[in-house]
Short mmCIF file of C-alpha atoms and ligand atoms in Angstrom, two decimals:
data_model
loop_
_atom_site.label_atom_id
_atom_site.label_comp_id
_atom_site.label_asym_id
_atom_site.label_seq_id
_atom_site.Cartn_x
_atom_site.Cartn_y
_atom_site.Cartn_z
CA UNK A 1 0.00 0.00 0.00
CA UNK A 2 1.83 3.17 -1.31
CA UNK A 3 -0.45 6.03 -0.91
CA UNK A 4 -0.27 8.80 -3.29
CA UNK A 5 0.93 11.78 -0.72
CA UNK A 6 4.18 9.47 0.18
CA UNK A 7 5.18 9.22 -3.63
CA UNK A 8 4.24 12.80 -4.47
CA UNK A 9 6.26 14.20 -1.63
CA UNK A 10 9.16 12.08 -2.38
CA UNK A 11 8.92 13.19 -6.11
CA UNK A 12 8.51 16.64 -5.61
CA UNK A 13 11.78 16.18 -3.15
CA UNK A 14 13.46 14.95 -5.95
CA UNK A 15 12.79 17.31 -8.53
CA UNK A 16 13.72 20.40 -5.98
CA UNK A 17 16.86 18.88 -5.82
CA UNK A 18 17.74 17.45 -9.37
CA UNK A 19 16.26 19.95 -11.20
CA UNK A 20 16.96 23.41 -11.31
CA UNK A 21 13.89 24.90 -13.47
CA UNK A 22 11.86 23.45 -10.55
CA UNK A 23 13.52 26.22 -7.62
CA UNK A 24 11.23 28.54 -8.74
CA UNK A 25 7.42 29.77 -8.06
CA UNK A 26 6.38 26.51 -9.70
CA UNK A 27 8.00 24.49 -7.56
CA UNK A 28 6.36 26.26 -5.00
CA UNK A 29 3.14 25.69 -6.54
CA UNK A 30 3.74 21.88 -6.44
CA UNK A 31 4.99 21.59 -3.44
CA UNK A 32 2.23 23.67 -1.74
CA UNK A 33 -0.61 21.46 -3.61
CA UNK A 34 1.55 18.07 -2.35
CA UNK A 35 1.34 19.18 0.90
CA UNK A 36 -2.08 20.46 0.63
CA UNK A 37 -3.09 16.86 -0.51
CA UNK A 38 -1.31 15.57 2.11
CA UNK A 39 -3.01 17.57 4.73
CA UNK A 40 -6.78 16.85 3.27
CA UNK A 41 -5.98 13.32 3.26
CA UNK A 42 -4.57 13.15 7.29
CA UNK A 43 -6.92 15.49 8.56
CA UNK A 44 -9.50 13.81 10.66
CA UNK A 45 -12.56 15.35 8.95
CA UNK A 46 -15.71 13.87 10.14
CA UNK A 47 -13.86 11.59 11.93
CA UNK A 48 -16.56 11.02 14.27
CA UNK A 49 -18.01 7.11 14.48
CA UNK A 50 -20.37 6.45 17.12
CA UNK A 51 -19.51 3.36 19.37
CA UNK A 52 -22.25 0.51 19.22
CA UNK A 53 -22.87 -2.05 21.83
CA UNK A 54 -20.08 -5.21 21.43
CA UNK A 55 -20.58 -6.95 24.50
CA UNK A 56 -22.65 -10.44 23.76
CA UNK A 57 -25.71 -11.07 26.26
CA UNK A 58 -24.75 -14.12 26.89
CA UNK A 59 -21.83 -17.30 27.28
CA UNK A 60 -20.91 -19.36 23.58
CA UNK A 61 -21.40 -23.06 23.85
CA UNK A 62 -17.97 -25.02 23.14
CA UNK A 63 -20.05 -27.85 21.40
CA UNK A 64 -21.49 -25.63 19.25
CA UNK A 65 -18.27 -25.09 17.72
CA UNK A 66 -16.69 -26.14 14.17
CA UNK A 67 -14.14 -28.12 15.85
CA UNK A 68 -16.11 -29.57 18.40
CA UNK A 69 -18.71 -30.52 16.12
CA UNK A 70 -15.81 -32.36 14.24
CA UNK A 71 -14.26 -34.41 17.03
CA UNK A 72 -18.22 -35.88 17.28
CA UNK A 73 -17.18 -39.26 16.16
CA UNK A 74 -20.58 -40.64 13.84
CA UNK A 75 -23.22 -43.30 16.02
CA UNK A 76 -21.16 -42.16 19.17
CA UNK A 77 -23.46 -41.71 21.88
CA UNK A 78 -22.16 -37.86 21.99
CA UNK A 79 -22.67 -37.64 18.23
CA UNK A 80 -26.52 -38.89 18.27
CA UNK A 81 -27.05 -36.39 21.67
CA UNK A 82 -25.69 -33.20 19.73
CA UNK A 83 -27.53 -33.69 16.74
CA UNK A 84 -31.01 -34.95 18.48
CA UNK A 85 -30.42 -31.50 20.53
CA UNK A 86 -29.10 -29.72 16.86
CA UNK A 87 -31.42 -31.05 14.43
CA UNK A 88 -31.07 -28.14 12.57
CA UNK A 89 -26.65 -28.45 12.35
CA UNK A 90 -26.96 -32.00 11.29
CA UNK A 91 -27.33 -31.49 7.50
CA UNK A 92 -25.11 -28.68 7.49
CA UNK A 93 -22.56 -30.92 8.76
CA UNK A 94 -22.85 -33.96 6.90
CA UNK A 95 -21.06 -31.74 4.05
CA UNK A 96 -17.82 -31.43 5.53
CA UNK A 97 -17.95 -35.18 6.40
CA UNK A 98 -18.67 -35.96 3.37
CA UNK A 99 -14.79 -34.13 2.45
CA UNK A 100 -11.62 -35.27 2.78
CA UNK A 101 -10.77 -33.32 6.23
CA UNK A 102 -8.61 -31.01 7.62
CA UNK A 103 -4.87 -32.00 7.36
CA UNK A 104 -6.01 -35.04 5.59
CA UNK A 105 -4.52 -37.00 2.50
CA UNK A 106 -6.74 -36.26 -0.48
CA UNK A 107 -7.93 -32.76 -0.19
CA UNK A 108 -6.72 -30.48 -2.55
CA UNK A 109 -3.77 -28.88 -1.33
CA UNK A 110 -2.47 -31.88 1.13
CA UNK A 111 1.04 -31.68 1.38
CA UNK A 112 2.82 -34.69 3.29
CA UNK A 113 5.75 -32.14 4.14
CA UNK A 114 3.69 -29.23 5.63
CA UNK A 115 1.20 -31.21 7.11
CA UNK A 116 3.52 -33.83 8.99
CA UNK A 117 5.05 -30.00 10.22
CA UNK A 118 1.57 -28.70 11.27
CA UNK A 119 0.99 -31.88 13.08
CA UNK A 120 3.79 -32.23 14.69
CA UNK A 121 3.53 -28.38 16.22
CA UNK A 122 -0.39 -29.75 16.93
CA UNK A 123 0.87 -32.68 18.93
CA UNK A 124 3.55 -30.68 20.64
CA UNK A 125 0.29 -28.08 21.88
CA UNK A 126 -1.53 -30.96 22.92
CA UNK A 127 1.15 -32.27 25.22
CA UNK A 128 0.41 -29.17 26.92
CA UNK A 129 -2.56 -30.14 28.18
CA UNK A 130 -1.71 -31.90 31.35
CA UNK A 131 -0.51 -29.03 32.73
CA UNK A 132 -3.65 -26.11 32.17
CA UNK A 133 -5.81 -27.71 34.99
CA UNK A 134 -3.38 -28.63 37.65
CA UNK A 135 -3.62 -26.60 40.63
CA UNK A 136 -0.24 -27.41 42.94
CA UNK A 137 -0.28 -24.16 44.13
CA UNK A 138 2.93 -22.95 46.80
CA UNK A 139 1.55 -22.96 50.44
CA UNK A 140 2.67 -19.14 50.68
CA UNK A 141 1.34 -16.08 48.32
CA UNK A 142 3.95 -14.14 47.48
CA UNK A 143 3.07 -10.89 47.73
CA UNK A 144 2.72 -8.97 44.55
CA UNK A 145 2.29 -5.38 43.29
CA UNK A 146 -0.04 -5.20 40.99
CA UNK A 147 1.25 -2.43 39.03
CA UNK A 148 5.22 -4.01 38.78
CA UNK A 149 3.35 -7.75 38.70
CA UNK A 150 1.43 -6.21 35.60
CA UNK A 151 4.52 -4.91 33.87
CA UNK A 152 6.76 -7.43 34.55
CA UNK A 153 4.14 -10.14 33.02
CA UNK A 154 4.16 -8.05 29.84
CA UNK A 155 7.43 -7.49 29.41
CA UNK A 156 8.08 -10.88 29.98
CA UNK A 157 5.26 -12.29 27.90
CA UNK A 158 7.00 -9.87 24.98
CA UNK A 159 10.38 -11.50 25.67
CA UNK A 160 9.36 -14.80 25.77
CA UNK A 161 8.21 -14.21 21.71
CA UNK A 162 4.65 -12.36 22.40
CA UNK A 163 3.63 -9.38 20.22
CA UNK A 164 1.74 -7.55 22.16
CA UNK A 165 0.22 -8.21 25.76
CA UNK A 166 -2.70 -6.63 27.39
CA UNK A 167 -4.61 -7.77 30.93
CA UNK A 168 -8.46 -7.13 31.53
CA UNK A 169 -11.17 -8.16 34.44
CA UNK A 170 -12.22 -11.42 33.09
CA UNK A 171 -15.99 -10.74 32.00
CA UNK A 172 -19.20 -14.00 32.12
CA UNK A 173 -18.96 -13.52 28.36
CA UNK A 174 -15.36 -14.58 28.27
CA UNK A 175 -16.18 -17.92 29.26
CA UNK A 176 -17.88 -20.94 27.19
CA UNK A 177 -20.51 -22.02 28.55
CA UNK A 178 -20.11 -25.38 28.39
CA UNK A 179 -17.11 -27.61 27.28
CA UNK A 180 -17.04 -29.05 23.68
CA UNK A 181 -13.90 -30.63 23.73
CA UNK A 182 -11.51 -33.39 25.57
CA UNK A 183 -12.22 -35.65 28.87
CA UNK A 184 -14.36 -32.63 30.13
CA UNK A 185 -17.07 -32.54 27.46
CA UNK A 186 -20.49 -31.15 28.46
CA UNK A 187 -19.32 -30.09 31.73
CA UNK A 188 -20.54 -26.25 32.50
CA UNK A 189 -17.23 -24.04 32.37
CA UNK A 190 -16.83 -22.92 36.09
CA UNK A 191 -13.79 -20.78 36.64
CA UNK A 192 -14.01 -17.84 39.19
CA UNK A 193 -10.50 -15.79 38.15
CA UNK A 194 -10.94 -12.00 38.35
CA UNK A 195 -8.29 -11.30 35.44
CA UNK A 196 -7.10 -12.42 31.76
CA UNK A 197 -4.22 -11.73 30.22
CA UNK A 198 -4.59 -11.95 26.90
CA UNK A 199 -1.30 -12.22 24.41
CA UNK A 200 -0.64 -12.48 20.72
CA UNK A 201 2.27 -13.72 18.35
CA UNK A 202 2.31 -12.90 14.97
CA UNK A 203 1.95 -15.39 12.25
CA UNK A 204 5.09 -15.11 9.51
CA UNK A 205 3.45 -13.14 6.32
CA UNK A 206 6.23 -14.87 3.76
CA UNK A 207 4.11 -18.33 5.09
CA UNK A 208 0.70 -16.76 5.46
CA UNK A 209 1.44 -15.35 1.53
CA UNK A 210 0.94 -18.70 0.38
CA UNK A 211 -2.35 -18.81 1.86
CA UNK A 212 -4.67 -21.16 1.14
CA UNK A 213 -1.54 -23.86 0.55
CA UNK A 214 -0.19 -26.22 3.40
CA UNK A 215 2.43 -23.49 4.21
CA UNK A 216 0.03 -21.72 5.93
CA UNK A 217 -1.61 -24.51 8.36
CA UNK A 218 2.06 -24.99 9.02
CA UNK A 219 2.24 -21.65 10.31
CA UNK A 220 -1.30 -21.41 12.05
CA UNK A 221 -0.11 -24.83 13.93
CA UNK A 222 3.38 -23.17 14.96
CA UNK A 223 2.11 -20.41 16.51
CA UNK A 224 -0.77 -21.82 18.27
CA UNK A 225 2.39 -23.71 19.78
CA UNK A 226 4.28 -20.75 20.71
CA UNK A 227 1.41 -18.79 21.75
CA UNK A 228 0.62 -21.61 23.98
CA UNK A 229 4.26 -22.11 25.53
CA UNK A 230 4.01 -18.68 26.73
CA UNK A 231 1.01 -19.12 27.99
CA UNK A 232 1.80 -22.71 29.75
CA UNK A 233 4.52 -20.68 30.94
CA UNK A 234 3.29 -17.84 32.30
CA UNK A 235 -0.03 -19.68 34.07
CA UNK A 236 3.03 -21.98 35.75
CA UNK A 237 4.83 -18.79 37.11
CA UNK A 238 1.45 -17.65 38.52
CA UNK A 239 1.38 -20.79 40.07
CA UNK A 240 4.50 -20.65 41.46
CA UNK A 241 3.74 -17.36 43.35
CA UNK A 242 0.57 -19.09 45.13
CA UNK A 243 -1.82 -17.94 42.91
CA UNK A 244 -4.35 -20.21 40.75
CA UNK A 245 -4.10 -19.49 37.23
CA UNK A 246 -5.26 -21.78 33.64
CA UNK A 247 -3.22 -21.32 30.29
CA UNK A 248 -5.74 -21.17 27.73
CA UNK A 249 -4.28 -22.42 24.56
CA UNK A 250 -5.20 -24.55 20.83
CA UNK A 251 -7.44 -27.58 21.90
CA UNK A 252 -8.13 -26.82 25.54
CA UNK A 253 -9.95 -23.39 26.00
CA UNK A 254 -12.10 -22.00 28.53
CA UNK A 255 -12.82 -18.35 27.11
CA UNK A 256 -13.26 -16.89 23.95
CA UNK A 257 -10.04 -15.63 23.11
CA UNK A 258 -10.93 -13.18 20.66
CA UNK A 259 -13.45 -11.26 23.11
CA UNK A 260 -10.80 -11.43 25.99
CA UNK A 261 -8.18 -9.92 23.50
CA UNK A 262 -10.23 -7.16 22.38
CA UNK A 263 -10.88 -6.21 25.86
CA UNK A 264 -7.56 -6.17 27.16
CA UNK A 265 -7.15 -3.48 24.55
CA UNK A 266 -5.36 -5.50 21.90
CA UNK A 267 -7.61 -4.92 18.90
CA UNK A 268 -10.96 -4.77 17.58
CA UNK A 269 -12.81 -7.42 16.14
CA UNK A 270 -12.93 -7.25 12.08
CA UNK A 271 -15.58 -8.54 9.27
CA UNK A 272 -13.77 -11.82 9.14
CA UNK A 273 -14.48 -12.24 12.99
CA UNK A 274 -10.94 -12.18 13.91
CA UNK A 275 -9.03 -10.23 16.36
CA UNK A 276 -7.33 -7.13 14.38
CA UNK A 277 -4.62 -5.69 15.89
CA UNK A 278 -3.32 -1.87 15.21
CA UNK A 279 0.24 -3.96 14.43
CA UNK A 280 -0.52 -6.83 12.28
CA UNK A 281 -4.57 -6.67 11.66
CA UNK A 282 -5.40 -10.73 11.83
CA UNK A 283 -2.20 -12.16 11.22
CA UNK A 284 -1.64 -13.29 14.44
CA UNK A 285 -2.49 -15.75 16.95
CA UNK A 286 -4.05 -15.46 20.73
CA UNK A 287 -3.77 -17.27 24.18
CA UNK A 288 -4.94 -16.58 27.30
CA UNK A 289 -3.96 -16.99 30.81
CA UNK A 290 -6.87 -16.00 33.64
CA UNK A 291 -5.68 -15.77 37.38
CA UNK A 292 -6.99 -14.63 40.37
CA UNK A 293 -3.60 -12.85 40.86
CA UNK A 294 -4.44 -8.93 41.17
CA UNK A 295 -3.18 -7.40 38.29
CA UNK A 296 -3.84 -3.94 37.01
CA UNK A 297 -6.35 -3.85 33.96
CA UNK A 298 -5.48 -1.90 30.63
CA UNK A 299 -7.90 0.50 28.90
CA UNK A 300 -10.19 -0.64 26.02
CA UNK A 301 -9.58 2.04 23.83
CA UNK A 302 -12.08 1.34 21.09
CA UNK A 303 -10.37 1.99 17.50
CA UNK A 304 -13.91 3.32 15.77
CA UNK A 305 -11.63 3.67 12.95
CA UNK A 306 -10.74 -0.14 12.24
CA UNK A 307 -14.60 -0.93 11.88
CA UNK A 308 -15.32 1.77 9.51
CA UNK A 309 -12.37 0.69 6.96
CA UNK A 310 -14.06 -2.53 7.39
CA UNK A 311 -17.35 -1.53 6.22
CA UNK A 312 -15.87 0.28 3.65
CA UNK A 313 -13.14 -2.70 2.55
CA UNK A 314 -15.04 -6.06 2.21
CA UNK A 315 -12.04 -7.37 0.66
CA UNK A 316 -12.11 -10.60 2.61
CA UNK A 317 -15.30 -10.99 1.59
CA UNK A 318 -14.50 -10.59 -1.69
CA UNK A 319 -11.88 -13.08 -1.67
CA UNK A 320 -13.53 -15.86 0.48
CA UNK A 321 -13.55 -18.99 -2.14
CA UNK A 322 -16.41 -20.28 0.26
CA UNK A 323 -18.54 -17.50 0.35
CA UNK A 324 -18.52 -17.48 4.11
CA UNK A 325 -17.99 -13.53 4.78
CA UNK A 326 -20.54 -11.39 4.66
CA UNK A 327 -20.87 -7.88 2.51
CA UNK A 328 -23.60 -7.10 4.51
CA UNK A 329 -23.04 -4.19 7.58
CA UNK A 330 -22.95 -5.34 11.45
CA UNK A 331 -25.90 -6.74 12.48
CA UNK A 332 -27.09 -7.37 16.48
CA UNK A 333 -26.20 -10.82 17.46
CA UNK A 334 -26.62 -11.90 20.91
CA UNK A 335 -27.48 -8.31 21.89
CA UNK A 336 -23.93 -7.07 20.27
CA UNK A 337 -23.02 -5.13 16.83
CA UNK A 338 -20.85 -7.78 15.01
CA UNK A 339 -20.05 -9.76 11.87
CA UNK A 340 -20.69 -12.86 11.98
CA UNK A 341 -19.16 -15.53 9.40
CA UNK A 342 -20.75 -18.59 8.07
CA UNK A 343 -18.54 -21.01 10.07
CA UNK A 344 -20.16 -24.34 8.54
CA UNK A 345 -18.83 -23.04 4.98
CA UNK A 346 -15.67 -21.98 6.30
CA UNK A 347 -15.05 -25.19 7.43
CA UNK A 348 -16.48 -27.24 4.80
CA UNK A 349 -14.18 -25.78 2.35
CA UNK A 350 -11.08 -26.19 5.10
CA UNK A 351 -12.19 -30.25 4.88
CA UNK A 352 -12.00 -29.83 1.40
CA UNK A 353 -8.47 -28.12 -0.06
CA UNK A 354 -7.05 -29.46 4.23
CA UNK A 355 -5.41 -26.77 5.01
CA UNK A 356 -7.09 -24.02 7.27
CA UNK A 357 -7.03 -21.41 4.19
CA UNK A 358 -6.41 -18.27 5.56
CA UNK A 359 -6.95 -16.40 2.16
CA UNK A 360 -9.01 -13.41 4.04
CA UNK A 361 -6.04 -12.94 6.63
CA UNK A 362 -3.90 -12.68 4.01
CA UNK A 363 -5.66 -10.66 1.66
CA UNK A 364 -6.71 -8.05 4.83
CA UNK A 365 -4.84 -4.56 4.13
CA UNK A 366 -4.19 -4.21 7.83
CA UNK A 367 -1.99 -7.80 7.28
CA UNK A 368 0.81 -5.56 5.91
CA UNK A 369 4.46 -5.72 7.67
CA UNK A 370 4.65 -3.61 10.65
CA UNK A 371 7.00 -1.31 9.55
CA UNK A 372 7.54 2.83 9.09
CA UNK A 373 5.55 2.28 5.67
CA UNK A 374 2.61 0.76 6.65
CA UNK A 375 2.12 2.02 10.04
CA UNK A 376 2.75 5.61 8.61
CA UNK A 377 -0.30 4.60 6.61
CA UNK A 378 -2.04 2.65 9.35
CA UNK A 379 -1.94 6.34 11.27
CA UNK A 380 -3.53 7.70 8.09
CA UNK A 381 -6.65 4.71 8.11
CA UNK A 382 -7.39 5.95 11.97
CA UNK A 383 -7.35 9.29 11.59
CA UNK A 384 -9.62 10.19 8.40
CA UNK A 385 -11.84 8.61 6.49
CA UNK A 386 -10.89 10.19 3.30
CA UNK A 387 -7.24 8.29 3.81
CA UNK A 388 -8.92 5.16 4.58
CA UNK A 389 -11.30 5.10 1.22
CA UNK A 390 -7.92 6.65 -1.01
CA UNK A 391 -5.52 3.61 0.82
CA UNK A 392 -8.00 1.46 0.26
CA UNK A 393 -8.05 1.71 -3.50
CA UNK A 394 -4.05 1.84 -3.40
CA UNK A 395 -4.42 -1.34 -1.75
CA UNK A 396 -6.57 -2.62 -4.19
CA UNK A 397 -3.93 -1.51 -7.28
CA UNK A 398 -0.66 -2.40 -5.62
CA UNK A 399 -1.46 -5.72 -4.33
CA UNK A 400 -4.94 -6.67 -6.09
CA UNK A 401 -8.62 -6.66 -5.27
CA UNK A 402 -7.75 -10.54 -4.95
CA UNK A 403 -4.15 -11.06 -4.33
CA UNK A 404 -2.44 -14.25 -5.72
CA UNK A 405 -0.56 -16.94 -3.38
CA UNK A 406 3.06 -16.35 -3.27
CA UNK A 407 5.17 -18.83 -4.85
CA UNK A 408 6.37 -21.54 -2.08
CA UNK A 409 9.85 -20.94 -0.63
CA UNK A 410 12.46 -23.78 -1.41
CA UNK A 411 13.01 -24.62 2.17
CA UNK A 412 9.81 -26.07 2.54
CA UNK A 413 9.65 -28.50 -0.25
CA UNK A 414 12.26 -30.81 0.71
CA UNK A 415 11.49 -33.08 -2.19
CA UNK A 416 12.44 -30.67 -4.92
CA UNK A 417 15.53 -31.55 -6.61
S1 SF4 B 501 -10.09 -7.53 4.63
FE1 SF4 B 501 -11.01 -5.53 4.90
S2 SF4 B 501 -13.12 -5.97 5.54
FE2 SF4 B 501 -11.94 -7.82 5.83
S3 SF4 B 501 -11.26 -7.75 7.96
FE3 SF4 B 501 -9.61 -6.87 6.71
S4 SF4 B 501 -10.03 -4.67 6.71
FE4 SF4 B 501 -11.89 -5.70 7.40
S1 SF4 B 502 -10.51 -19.00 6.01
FE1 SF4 B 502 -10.92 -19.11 3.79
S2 SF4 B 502 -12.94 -20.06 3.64
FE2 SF4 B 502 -12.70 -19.36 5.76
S3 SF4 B 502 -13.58 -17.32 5.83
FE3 SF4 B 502 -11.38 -17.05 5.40
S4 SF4 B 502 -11.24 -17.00 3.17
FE4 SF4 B 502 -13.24 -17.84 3.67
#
């Protein structure tokens, strides 16, 4: 994304400098008209977005889930139960039965090498799991301030490979409701913390560019694993110190990590239904650790800007090969403004090519490196709406309205000669 302003400036630099006929009153002209441009286009003219209601009325059910609903093995007792309770689900998901599967030989973009790397980082997650519910907790507190505690767990958390960390009061609408998957199922979700701290890692964009090929299931898989070491991690530190605490990580949650995020002031939640972050926009990944450690909570500072590009952008909807994102504007859903995707298509189409596409997250403008470039432009998107309809068309004639897969690096095809 190159705006306009950027190159004209830098032109106009280059002619005052390279060209003498150009130090005179019409250099002045053009420079005055750059900067004029520049100015419209940063200005935060009618800037002002009203705030709608987010929060959800009430707790998600686990089971109700994609990949809950897929672990329902068929004439299992569990299976018959959901489906006599969700008549309506049943038909819905006898088409992604009826495909190959995720990570599974015979859909269309199985790859032995990525896959046997995505499972492998899956298997490594799930070896996690052991330790989220144990509770050996020292016989002394030690005693904490919450300010330092609440610093030193983000600092941390950001050594330890996180991209950004944020802490909240851990809300009823954090939690499932119920438990969809593992030893637990159907069990109600009882967990009294006070706090979450919510933490992201970002997802490689040379391996997310080759979205929707194996390359990037490989990448999902590694950093749900890294997302959840530090989580692991941090929940056994907690622990350490005489407080409870439960890592939250791929396969094993309690809360809804997206909703905790976006409260602990990490992002807002897009079209695609995904965390966006002011740094990376989607392309990352989220665990959670709650506690009943006393931390100090961070601001939700709402970004009123990052919906609005959304309604203007659609571009994930516009790429979606499954049709599964809505054009449509927010609409109330369990008493909060949201988009909501059509998960059953998503999914279906995820059983069919067996990778975990990722085409939207790639194709999302706010996906862009974090670097002077794009964030100087991501400071243009929040501050006027004129820059966010002008970058939006730059996005759309740098990179594409529908942006082709990168070619796949020659590291990871160890079969080619
Ligand atoms: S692609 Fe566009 S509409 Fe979709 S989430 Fe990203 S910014 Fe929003
Ligand atoms: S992951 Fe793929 S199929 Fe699912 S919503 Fe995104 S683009 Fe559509």
């Amino acid at each position: 994304m190159l705006p306009l302003p950027y190159f004209a400036l830098g032109l106009s630099g280059l002619l005052w400098q390279t060209v003498p006929v150009f130090h005179t009153a019409v250099s002045a002209i053009f420079l005055l008209l750059t900067y004029g441009a520049l100015l419209a286009l940063l200005l935060p003219f009618s800037n002002r977005l009203v705030p709608e209601n987010d929060t959800p009325l009430s707790r998600i059910d686990e089971r109700d889930i994609m990949f809950s609903r897929n672990l329902l093995q068929v004439d299992s007792q569990r299976f018959e139960t959901y489906y006599k309770d969700n008549p309506d689900k049943k038909q819905l998901d006898d088409k992604f039965r009826k495909r190959p599967g995720l990570m599974q030989e015979g859909a269309l973009y199985y790859d032995p090498f990525t896959t046997s790397a995505a499972e492998a980082s899956f298997k490594t997650v799930a070896a996690f799991h052991a330790m989220l519910d144990e509770e050996n907790l020292a016989e002394r507190q030690v005693k904490t301030d919450p300010a330092k505690m609440s610093h030193f767990l983000k600092l941390w958390s950001k050594k330890l490979g996180a991209m950004s960390t944020g802490i909240t009061e851990l809300k009823k609408y954090h939690l499932y409701s119920t438990i969809g998957r593992g030893e637990r199922y159907g069990e109600p979700v009882a967990i009294d913390h006070a706090f979450a701290i919510a933490l992201t890692v970002e997802m490689e964009k040379p391996l997310l560019d080759r979205a929707p090929h194996g390359p990037t299931v490989m990448e999902s898989a590694q950093q749900y694993l890294n997302s959840g070491a530090i989580a692991v991690q941090m929940a056994e530190f907690i622990r350490h110190l005489g407080y409870s605490a439960r890592a939250h990580i791929d396969g094993s949650y309690r809360v809804v990590c997206p909703l905790v995020a976006r409260d602990a002031g990490l992002g807002e939640i897009g079209r695609m239904g995904l965390l966006m972050t002011p740094e990376l926009g989607p392309r990352v990944r989220i665990a959670v650790v709650t506690t009943d450690l006393t931390l100090v909570t961070d601001e939700r500072t709402r970004d009123l800007s990052m919906i609005d590009f959304c309604r203007r952008c659609q571009k994930c909807a516009d790429v979606c090969p499954s049709k599964a994102i809505s054009f449509d504007g927010q609409k109330e859903i369990n008493g909060a403004m949201r988009w909501q995707i059509n998960s059953e298509a998503c999914f279906t189409y995820w059983c069919t090519i067996g990778t975990d596409c990722a085409y939207c997250m790639r194709a999302c403008p706010y996906s862009h490196p974090n670097n002077l470039l794009h964030n100087s432009i991501r400071l243009g998107l929040k501050r006027s709406p004129l820059f966010r309809e002008f970058a939006l068309k730059m996005d759309d004639f740098f990179y594409g309205r529908k942006p082709p897969a990168a070619p796949i690096p020659n590291w990871l095809n160890p079969s080619a000669q």
